PDB file of C-alpha atoms in Angstrom:
ATOM      1  CA  MET U   1      21.305 -18.067   1.316  1.00  0.00           C
ATOM      2  CA  ASN U   2      21.583 -16.007   4.204  1.00  0.00           C
ATOM      3  CA  ASN U   3      18.423 -14.631   5.334  1.00  0.00           C
ATOM      4  CA  ASN U   4      20.833 -12.576   8.259  1.00  0.00           C
ATOM      5  CA  GLN U   5      22.955 -10.885   6.630  1.00  0.00           C
ATOM      6  CA  ASN U   6      21.672  -7.488   7.721  1.00  0.00           C
ATOM      7  CA  GLY U   7      21.618  -8.405  11.034  1.00  0.00           C
ATOM      8  CA  LEU U   8      17.997  -8.253  11.418  1.00  0.00           C
ATOM      9  CA  LEU U   9      15.088 -11.657  10.883  1.00  0.00           C
ATOM     10  CA  HIS U  10      12.224 -11.640   9.368  1.00  0.00           C
ATOM     11  CA  GLN U  11       9.640 -11.890  12.273  1.00  0.00           C
ATOM     12  CA  ASP U  12      11.925  -9.590  14.362  1.00  0.00           C
ATOM     13  CA  ILE U  13      10.166  -6.797  11.592  1.00  0.00           C
ATOM     14  CA  GLU U  14       6.545  -5.874  13.318  1.00  0.00           C
ATOM     15  CA  ILE U  15       4.884  -3.265  11.156  1.00  0.00           C
ATOM     16  CA  PRO U  16       1.792  -2.052  12.564  1.00  0.00           C
ATOM     17  CA  GLU U  17      -1.709  -3.090  11.269  1.00  0.00           C
ATOM     18  CA  GLN U  18      -2.659   0.618  10.680  1.00  0.00           C
ATOM     19  CA  ILE U  19       0.297   1.101   7.984  1.00  0.00           C
ATOM     20  CA  LEU U  20      -0.168  -2.774   6.716  1.00  0.00           C
ATOM     21  CA  GLU U  21      -4.111  -1.649   6.095  1.00  0.00           C
ATOM     22  CA  SER U  22      -3.069   1.856   4.650  1.00  0.00           C
ATOM     23  CA  MET U  23      -0.900  -0.044   2.457  1.00  0.00           C
ATOM     24  CA  ARG U  24      -3.702  -2.603   0.884  1.00  0.00           C
ATOM     25  CA  LYS U  25      -5.786   0.725   0.248  1.00  0.00           C
ATOM     26  CA  LEU U  26      -3.340   1.741  -1.807  1.00  0.00           C
ATOM     27  CA  ILE U  27      -2.826  -1.392  -3.694  1.00  0.00           C
ATOM     28  CA  ILE U  28      -6.352  -2.148  -3.973  1.00  0.00           C
ATOM     29  CA  ILE U  29      -6.652   1.322  -5.864  1.00  0.00           C
ATOM     30  CA  TYR U  30      -3.599   1.079  -7.783  1.00  0.00           C
ATOM     31  CA  LEU U  31      -5.232  -1.722  -9.085  1.00  0.00           C
ATOM     32  CA  ILE U  32      -8.528  -0.471  -9.967  1.00  0.00           C
ATOM     33  CA  ALA U  33      -6.837   2.323 -11.642  1.00  0.00           C
ATOM     34  CA  ASP U  34      -4.821  -0.065 -13.723  1.00  0.00           C
ATOM     35  CA  ARG U  35      -7.554  -1.884 -14.561  1.00  0.00           C
ATOM     36  CA  ASP U  36      -9.776   1.374 -15.375  1.00  0.00           C
ATOM     37  CA  LYS U  37      -7.886   3.291 -17.870  1.00  0.00           C
ATOM     38  CA  LYS U  38      -9.822   6.145 -18.086  1.00  0.00           C
ATOM     39  CA  TYR U  39      -9.972   7.223 -14.094  1.00  0.00           C
ATOM     40  CA  ASN U  40      -6.948   9.250 -12.700  1.00  0.00           C
ATOM     41  CA  VAL U  41      -6.754   8.479  -9.135  1.00  0.00           C
ATOM     42  CA  LEU U  42      -5.799  10.861  -6.162  1.00  0.00           C
ATOM     43  CA  PHE U  43      -4.702   9.271  -2.579  1.00  0.00           C
ATOM     44  CA  GLU U  44      -5.314  11.579   0.567  1.00  0.00           C
ATOM     45  CA  ALA U  45      -3.200  10.632   2.871  1.00  0.00           C
ATOM     46  CA  ASN U  46      -4.551  12.049   5.598  1.00  0.00           C
ATOM     47  CA  THR U  47      -7.797  10.698   5.530  1.00  0.00           C
ATOM     48  CA  ASN U  48      -7.592   7.525   3.538  1.00  0.00           C
ATOM     49  CA  ASP U  49     -10.464   8.084   1.365  1.00  0.00           C
ATOM     50  CA  LYS U  50      -9.663   7.935  -2.233  1.00  0.00           C
ATOM     51  CA  TYR U  51     -11.099   9.885  -5.235  1.00  0.00           C
ATOM     52  CA  LEU U  52     -11.975   8.845  -8.826  1.00  0.00           C
ATOM     53  CA  GLU U  53     -12.509  11.487 -11.105  1.00  0.00           C
ATOM     54  CA  LYS U  54     -12.951  11.185 -14.787  1.00  0.00           C
TER      55      LYS U  54
END
């Protein structure tokens, strides 16, 4: 298996911590929404806040 097929090794790519933190928040919000179907979830990217509406 060729792990270098696109010319980049995994360790050459560094994702900024701020982006990782935003991704973690999005995943958590998605899981909460998926678990509790009675909520519609809106994600405000500017403030990284979540709003739950009934």
